Amino acid sequence: MRKILVAGNWKMHGSKTMVSELLEGLLAGSSAEGNADMLVFPPFPFLSQTESILSGSHIRWGGQTLNPNAQGAHTGETSGNMLKDMGCHYVLVGHSERRSIYGESDEDVAQRFKAALDARLHPVLCVGETLQEREQGQTETVVARQLDAVIDSVGIEAFRKAIIAYEPVWAIGTGLTATPQQAQSVHAFIRDKLTSLNAIIGGQLRILYGGSVNGSNAAELFARKDIDGGLVGGASLTAEDFLAIYGAVA
Ligand code: PEP
């Protein structure tokens, strides 16, 4: 059985006050016995504060990206080992904003995925098509290409420790959500692809949906066979909104 995971990507939002209020609210409104696991991705400057508040609790935390190198002259960058040292268990890899705004190619994403594993972090690999690609019937081709770049680089075995987030770019931060049927169809495609390479890994892998998930649409999405939770942006910034998603898990 794959337990539902509700993950919050705070992007470049927050302050020390907001982080305390949000995390205290999440601790009060969730528990280890709940139907879902909970994970947050704060900006780097708040990881130390996050570790202080969440240490020993049921809520995990992670970094929003990492540099492919373990250390060195890379001004402004953060390594997997640093994230590990901040108590992170997870790291986002290949979020569409990293790909589109910061120019990360499929190959860059594969290198970051490997760097995460080298630092003993669980990579959360984000994949997804643009609106134009969907309209041209390219969704599966694009998602397969993004997955293949990583599989070719690290091998299928590496996915034992990974999570995949399917995030159609046209649904991120737009208020547009893929219908449960649209999302399920791509999730099944991803699972089938990995299962054809390793049945156990494909069966165990958690595949999250991301793209304007909120308290009103989460239950219907998470009820689908191959949707194992959500990667949430906007609705992860207040405890009330995020807990509405957590609470939607049957
Ligand atoms: C995201 O940033 O991964 C995301 C899905 O954002 P939103 O929920 O705001 O669409």
PDB file of N, CA, C and O in Angstrom, residues 22-74:
ATOM      1  N   LEU A  22       3.078  28.955  10.566  1.00  0.00           N
ATOM      2  CA  LEU A  22       2.644  27.884   9.654  1.00  0.00           C
ATOM      3  C   LEU A  22       3.012  26.510  10.224  1.00  0.00           C
ATOM      4  O   LEU A  22       2.174  25.607  10.304  1.00  0.00           O
ATOM      5  N   LEU A  23       4.260  26.359  10.655  1.00  0.00           N
ATOM      6  CA  LEU A  23       4.691  25.031  11.121  1.00  0.00           C
ATOM      7  C   LEU A  23       4.001  24.649  12.430  1.00  0.00           C
ATOM      8  O   LEU A  23       3.621  23.487  12.620  1.00  0.00           O
ATOM      9  N   GLU A  24       3.822  25.612  13.332  1.00  0.00           N
ATOM     10  CA  GLU A  24       3.108  25.299  14.586  1.00  0.00           C
ATOM     11  C   GLU A  24       1.672  24.883  14.257  1.00  0.00           C
ATOM     12  O   GLU A  24       1.120  23.955  14.859  1.00  0.00           O
ATOM     13  N   GLY A  25       1.072  25.566  13.295  1.00  0.00           N
ATOM     14  CA  GLY A  25      -0.294  25.221  12.882  1.00  0.00           C
ATOM     15  C   GLY A  25      -0.366  23.822  12.283  1.00  0.00           C
ATOM     16  O   GLY A  25      -1.283  23.048  12.569  1.00  0.00           O
ATOM     17  N   LEU A  26       0.625  23.471  11.468  1.00  0.00           N
ATOM     18  CA  LEU A  26       0.632  22.139  10.842  1.00  0.00           C
ATOM     19  C   LEU A  26       0.851  21.048  11.885  1.00  0.00           C
ATOM     20  O   LEU A  26       0.225  19.983  11.829  1.00  0.00           O
ATOM     21  N   LEU A  27       1.718  21.330  12.862  1.00  0.00           N
ATOM     22  CA  LEU A  27       1.954  20.335  13.924  1.00  0.00           C
ATOM     23  C   LEU A  27       0.670  20.106  14.719  1.00  0.00           C
ATOM     24  O   LEU A  27       0.326  18.969  15.058  1.00  0.00           O
ATOM     25  N   ALA A  28      -0.042  21.188  14.988  1.00  0.00           N
ATOM     26  CA  ALA A  28      -1.265  21.072  15.793  1.00  0.00           C
ATOM     27  C   ALA A  28      -2.378  20.357  15.031  1.00  0.00           C
ATOM     28  O   ALA A  28      -3.211  19.679  15.636  1.00  0.00           O
ATOM     29  N   GLY A  29      -2.373  20.486  13.706  1.00  0.00           N
ATOM     30  CA  GLY A  29      -3.504  19.969  12.937  1.00  0.00           C
ATOM     31  C   GLY A  29      -3.259  18.652  12.229  1.00  0.00           C
ATOM     32  O   GLY A  29      -4.091  18.209  11.429  1.00  0.00           O
ATOM     33  N   SER A  30      -2.115  17.997  12.484  1.00  0.00           N
ATOM     34  CA  SER A  30      -1.819  16.725  11.809  1.00  0.00           C
ATOM     35  C   SER A  30      -1.169  15.779  12.813  1.00  0.00           C
ATOM     36  O   SER A  30      -0.768  16.208  13.896  1.00  0.00           O
ATOM     37  N   SER A  31      -1.073  14.516  12.446  1.00  0.00           N
ATOM     38  CA  SER A  31      -0.438  13.575  13.383  1.00  0.00           C
ATOM     39  C   SER A  31       0.164  12.406  12.626  1.00  0.00           C
ATOM     40  O   SER A  31      -0.179  12.156  11.465  1.00  0.00           O
ATOM     41  N   ALA A  32       1.038  11.681  13.301  1.00  0.00           N
ATOM     42  CA  ALA A  32       1.689  10.523  12.695  1.00  0.00           C
ATOM     43  C   ALA A  32       0.667   9.451  12.343  1.00  0.00           C
ATOM     44  O   ALA A  32       0.886   8.641  11.444  1.00  0.00           O
ATOM     45  N   GLU A  33      -0.457   9.455  13.037  1.00  0.00           N
ATOM     46  CA  GLU A  33      -1.485   8.432  12.804  1.00  0.00           C
ATOM     47  C   GLU A  33      -2.447   8.840  11.686  1.00  0.00           C
ATOM     48  O   GLU A  33      -3.359   8.076  11.348  1.00  0.00           O
ATOM     49  N   GLY A  34      -2.263  10.021  11.119  1.00  0.00           N
ATOM     50  CA  GLY A  34      -3.176  10.493  10.067  1.00  0.00           C
ATOM     51  C   GLY A  34      -3.106   9.614   8.824  1.00  0.00           C
ATOM     52  O   GLY A  34      -2.205   8.777   8.681  1.00  0.00           O
ATOM     53  N   ASN A  35      -4.044   9.859   7.901  1.00  0.00           N
ATOM     54  CA  ASN A  35      -4.097   9.049   6.678  1.00  0.00           C
ATOM     55  C   ASN A  35      -3.030   9.445   5.662  1.00  0.00           C
ATOM     56  O   ASN A  35      -2.848   8.756   4.666  1.00  0.00           O
ATOM     57  N   ALA A  36      -2.374  10.574   5.900  1.00  0.00           N
ATOM     58  CA  ALA A  36      -1.372  11.049   4.943  1.00  0.00           C
ATOM     59  C   ALA A  36      -0.067  11.404   5.653  1.00  0.00           C
ATOM     60  O   ALA A  36      -0.072  11.776   6.829  1.00  0.00           O
ATOM     61  N   ASP A  37       1.037  11.273   4.917  1.00  0.00           N
ATOM     62  CA  ASP A  37       2.321  11.819   5.379  1.00  0.00           C
ATOM     63  C   ASP A  37       2.368  13.288   4.970  1.00  0.00           C
ATOM     64  O   ASP A  37       1.731  13.695   3.990  1.00  0.00           O
ATOM     65  N   MET A  38       3.156  14.069   5.720  1.00  0.00           N
ATOM     66  CA  MET A  38       3.267  15.496   5.402  1.00  0.00           C
ATOM     67  C   MET A  38       4.740  15.889   5.222  1.00  0.00           C
ATOM     68  O   MET A  38       5.612  15.420   5.959  1.00  0.00           O
ATOM     69  N   LEU A  39       4.965  16.763   4.259  1.00  0.00           N
ATOM     70  CA  LEU A  39       6.330  17.179   3.886  1.00  0.00           C
ATOM     71  C   LEU A  39       6.280  18.638   3.463  1.00  0.00           C
ATOM     72  O   LEU A  39       5.337  19.043   2.775  1.00  0.00           O
ATOM     73  N   VAL A  40       7.273  19.428   3.887  1.00  0.00           N
ATOM     74  CA  VAL A  40       7.315  20.836   3.452  1.00  0.00           C
ATOM     75  C   VAL A  40       8.672  21.161   2.829  1.00  0.00           C
ATOM     76  O   VAL A  40       9.699  20.590   3.213  1.00  0.00           O
ATOM     77  N   PHE A  41       8.643  22.076   1.873  1.00  0.00           N
ATOM     78  CA  PHE A  41       9.864  22.542   1.204  1.00  0.00           C
ATOM     79  C   PHE A  41      10.005  24.046   1.423  1.00  0.00           C
ATOM     80  O   PHE A  41       9.571  24.853   0.584  1.00  0.00           O
ATOM     81  N   PRO A  42      10.602  24.469   2.537  1.00  0.00           N
ATOM     82  CA  PRO A  42      10.808  25.903   2.785  1.00  0.00           C
ATOM     83  C   PRO A  42      11.981  26.430   1.951  1.00  0.00           C
ATOM     84  O   PRO A  42      12.826  25.653   1.506  1.00  0.00           O
ATOM     85  N   PRO A  43      12.062  27.749   1.770  1.00  0.00           N
ATOM     86  CA  PRO A  43      13.273  28.330   1.163  1.00  0.00           C
ATOM     87  C   PRO A  43      14.489  28.034   2.056  1.00  0.00           C
ATOM     88  O   PRO A  43      14.350  27.898   3.274  1.00  0.00           O
ATOM     89  N   PHE A  44      15.667  27.993   1.455  1.00  0.00           N
ATOM     90  CA  PHE A  44      16.891  27.634   2.203  1.00  0.00           C
ATOM     91  C   PHE A  44      17.077  28.403   3.515  1.00  0.00           C
ATOM     92  O   PHE A  44      17.455  27.803   4.523  1.00  0.00           O
ATOM     93  N   PRO A  45      16.853  29.745   3.528  1.00  0.00           N
ATOM     94  CA  PRO A  45      17.170  30.473   4.777  1.00  0.00           C
ATOM     95  C   PRO A  45      16.347  30.004   5.973  1.00  0.00           C
ATOM     96  O   PRO A  45      16.712  30.289   7.115  1.00  0.00           O
ATOM     97  N   PHE A  46      15.247  29.311   5.728  1.00  0.00           N
ATOM     98  CA  PHE A  46      14.379  28.899   6.841  1.00  0.00           C
ATOM     99  C   PHE A  46      14.546  27.428   7.214  1.00  0.00           C
ATOM    100  O   PHE A  46      13.789  26.908   8.028  1.00  0.00           O
ATOM    101  N   LEU A  47      15.527  26.761   6.626  1.00  0.00           N
ATOM    102  CA  LEU A  47      15.682  25.325   6.917  1.00  0.00           C
ATOM    103  C   LEU A  47      16.126  25.081   8.351  1.00  0.00           C
ATOM    104  O   LEU A  47      15.694  24.119   8.997  1.00  0.00           O
ATOM    105  N   SER A  48      16.982  25.957   8.868  1.00  0.00           N
ATOM    106  CA  SER A  48      17.455  25.777  10.238  1.00  0.00           C
ATOM    107  C   SER A  48      16.296  25.944  11.216  1.00  0.00           C
ATOM    108  O   SER A  48      16.100  25.139  12.135  1.00  0.00           O
ATOM    109  N   GLN A  49      15.498  26.989  10.985  1.00  0.00           N
ATOM    110  CA  GLN A  49      14.315  27.235  11.825  1.00  0.00           C
ATOM    111  C   GLN A  49      13.333  26.058  11.705  1.00  0.00           C
ATOM    112  O   GLN A  49      12.750  25.600  12.695  1.00  0.00           O
ATOM    113  N   THR A  50      13.166  25.570  10.488  1.00  0.00           N
ATOM    114  CA  THR A  50      12.270  24.433  10.252  1.00  0.00           C
ATOM    115  C   THR A  50      12.754  23.215  11.027  1.00  0.00           C
ATOM    116  O   THR A  50      11.963  22.509  11.672  1.00  0.00           O
ATOM    117  N   GLU A  51      14.064  22.980  10.983  1.00  0.00           N
ATOM    118  CA  GLU A  51      14.624  21.832  11.707  1.00  0.00           C
ATOM    119  C   GLU A  51      14.341  21.974  13.206  1.00  0.00           C
ATOM    120  O   GLU A  51      13.948  21.006  13.869  1.00  0.00           O
ATOM    121  N   SER A  52      14.514  23.193  13.747  1.00  0.00           N
ATOM    122  CA  SER A  52      14.279  23.401  15.183  1.00  0.00           C
ATOM    123  C   SER A  52      12.835  23.088  15.548  1.00  0.00           C
ATOM    124  O   SER A  52      12.563  22.488  16.580  1.00  0.00           O
ATOM    125  N   ILE A  53      11.909  23.495  14.691  1.00  0.00           N
ATOM    126  CA  ILE A  53      10.481  23.331  15.026  1.00  0.00           C
ATOM    127  C   ILE A  53      10.000  21.899  14.772  1.00  0.00           C
ATOM    128  O   ILE A  53       9.226  21.351  15.560  1.00  0.00           O
ATOM    129  N   LEU A  54      10.466  21.294  13.684  1.00  0.00           N
ATOM    130  CA  LEU A  54       9.896  19.989  13.293  1.00  0.00           C
ATOM    131  C   LEU A  54      10.686  18.780  13.780  1.00  0.00           C
ATOM    132  O   LEU A  54      10.197  17.645  13.696  1.00  0.00           O
ATOM    133  N   SER A  55      11.884  19.011  14.279  1.00  0.00           N
ATOM    134  CA  SER A  55      12.734  17.891  14.689  1.00  0.00           C
ATOM    135  C   SER A  55      11.981  16.963  15.638  1.00  0.00           C
ATOM    136  O   SER A  55      11.354  17.415  16.587  1.00  0.00           O
ATOM    137  N   GLY A  56      12.033  15.671  15.358  1.00  0.00           N
ATOM    138  CA  GLY A  56      11.373  14.695  16.230  1.00  0.00           C
ATOM    139  C   GLY A  56       9.878  14.562  15.974  1.00  0.00           C
ATOM    140  O   GLY A  56       9.213  13.722  16.591  1.00  0.00           O
ATOM    141  N   SER A  57       9.329  15.357  15.052  1.00  0.00           N
ATOM    142  CA  SER A  57       7.889  15.280  14.761  1.00  0.00           C
ATOM    143  C   SER A  57       7.646  14.343  13.580  1.00  0.00           C
ATOM    144  O   SER A  57       8.574  13.795  12.985  1.00  0.00           O
ATOM    145  N   HIS A  58       6.382  14.198  13.212  1.00  0.00           N
ATOM    146  CA  HIS A  58       6.005  13.345  12.079  1.00  0.00           C
ATOM    147  C   HIS A  58       6.140  14.085  10.744  1.00  0.00           C
ATOM    148  O   HIS A  58       5.990  13.476   9.693  1.00  0.00           O
ATOM    149  N   ILE A  59       6.392  15.400  10.749  1.00  0.00           N
ATOM    150  CA  ILE A  59       6.476  16.161   9.491  1.00  0.00           C
ATOM    151  C   ILE A  59       7.927  16.199   9.007  1.00  0.00           C
ATOM    152  O   ILE A  59       8.842  16.516   9.769  1.00  0.00           O
ATOM    153  N   ARG A  60       8.135  15.867   7.744  1.00  0.00           N
ATOM    154  CA  ARG A  60       9.466  15.905   7.134  1.00  0.00           C
ATOM    155  C   ARG A  60       9.632  17.221   6.371  1.00  0.00           C
ATOM    156  O   ARG A  60       8.653  17.867   5.999  1.00  0.00           O
ATOM    157  N   TRP A  61      10.873  17.543   6.045  1.00  0.00           N
ATOM    158  CA  TRP A  61      11.147  18.758   5.272  1.00  0.00           C
ATOM    159  C   TRP A  61      12.255  18.493   4.253  1.00  0.00           C
ATOM    160  O   TRP A  61      12.978  17.498   4.363  1.00  0.00           O
ATOM    161  N   GLY A  62      12.364  19.385   3.282  1.00  0.00           N
ATOM    162  CA  GLY A  62      13.370  19.199   2.236  1.00  0.00           C
ATOM    163  C   GLY A  62      13.734  20.512   1.574  1.00  0.00           C
ATOM    164  O   GLY A  62      13.148  21.562   1.868  1.00  0.00           O
ATOM    165  N   GLY A  63      14.702  20.448   0.661  1.00  0.00           N
ATOM    166  CA  GLY A  63      15.147  21.623  -0.088  1.00  0.00           C
ATOM    167  C   GLY A  63      14.408  21.722  -1.420  1.00  0.00           C
ATOM    168  O   GLY A  63      13.926  20.722  -1.944  1.00  0.00           O
ATOM    169  N   GLN A  64      14.362  22.921  -1.970  1.00  0.00           N
ATOM    170  CA  GLN A  64      13.624  23.141  -3.234  1.00  0.00           C
ATOM    171  C   GLN A  64      14.464  22.841  -4.473  1.00  0.00           C
ATOM    172  O   GLN A  64      13.934  22.725  -5.571  1.00  0.00           O
ATOM    173  N   THR A  65      15.767  22.785  -4.294  1.00  0.00           N
ATOM    174  CA  THR A  65      16.674  22.389  -5.381  1.00  0.00           C
ATOM    175  C   THR A  65      18.019  22.106  -4.737  1.00  0.00           C
ATOM    176  O   THR A  65      18.182  22.248  -3.515  1.00  0.00           O
ATOM    177  N   LEU A  66      18.994  21.673  -5.510  1.00  0.00           N
ATOM    178  CA  LEU A  66      20.359  21.504  -5.006  1.00  0.00           C
ATOM    179  C   LEU A  66      21.310  21.647  -6.186  1.00  0.00           C
ATOM    180  O   LEU A  66      20.896  21.473  -7.341  1.00  0.00           O
ATOM    181  N   ASN A  67      22.550  21.972  -5.881  1.00  0.00           N
ATOM    182  CA  ASN A  67      23.573  22.046  -6.921  1.00  0.00           C
ATOM    183  C   ASN A  67      24.068  20.624  -7.215  1.00  0.00           C
ATOM    184  O   ASN A  67      24.145  19.809  -6.311  1.00  0.00           O
ATOM    185  N   PRO A  68      24.416  20.336  -8.465  1.00  0.00           N
ATOM    186  CA  PRO A  68      24.894  18.982  -8.784  1.00  0.00           C
ATOM    187  C   PRO A  68      26.238  18.644  -8.130  1.00  0.00           C
ATOM    188  O   PRO A  68      26.571  17.467  -7.986  1.00  0.00           O
ATOM    189  N   ASN A  69      26.996  19.664  -7.738  1.00  0.00           N
ATOM    190  CA  ASN A  69      28.316  19.396  -7.151  1.00  0.00           C
ATOM    191  C   ASN A  69      28.200  19.216  -5.638  1.00  0.00           C
ATOM    192  O   ASN A  69      27.342  19.803  -4.985  1.00  0.00           O
ATOM    193  N   ALA A  70      29.135  18.442  -5.090  1.00  0.00           N
ATOM    194  CA  ALA A  70      29.110  18.163  -3.650  1.00  0.00           C
ATOM    195  C   ALA A  70      29.603  19.362  -2.843  1.00  0.00           C
ATOM    196  O   ALA A  70      29.195  19.575  -1.704  1.00  0.00           O
ATOM    197  N   GLN A  71      30.537  20.128  -3.415  1.00  0.00           N
ATOM    198  CA  GLN A  71      31.080  21.315  -2.735  1.00  0.00           C
ATOM    199  C   GLN A  71      31.911  22.116  -3.743  1.00  0.00           C
ATOM    200  O   GLN A  71      32.065  21.674  -4.875  1.00  0.00           O
ATOM    201  N   GLY A  72      32.428  23.267  -3.320  1.00  0.00           N
ATOM    202  CA  GLY A  72      33.360  23.987  -4.178  1.00  0.00           C
ATOM    203  C   GLY A  72      32.982  25.423  -4.452  1.00  0.00           C
ATOM    204  O   GLY A  72      32.143  26.007  -3.760  1.00  0.00           O
ATOM    205  N   ALA A  73      33.618  25.983  -5.478  1.00  0.00           N
ATOM    206  CA  ALA A  73      33.459  27.400  -5.792  1.00  0.00           C
ATOM    207  C   ALA A  73      32.192  27.601  -6.622  1.00  0.00           C
ATOM    208  O   ALA A  73      32.235  27.711  -7.854  1.00  0.00           O
ATOM    209  N   HIS A  74      31.047  27.622  -5.958  1.00  0.00           N
ATOM    210  CA  HIS A  74      29.748  27.798  -6.628  1.00  0.00           C
ATOM    211  C   HIS A  74      28.936  28.808  -5.827  1.00  0.00           C
ATOM    212  O   HIS A  74      27.999  28.454  -5.104  1.00  0.00           O
TER     213      HIS A  74
END
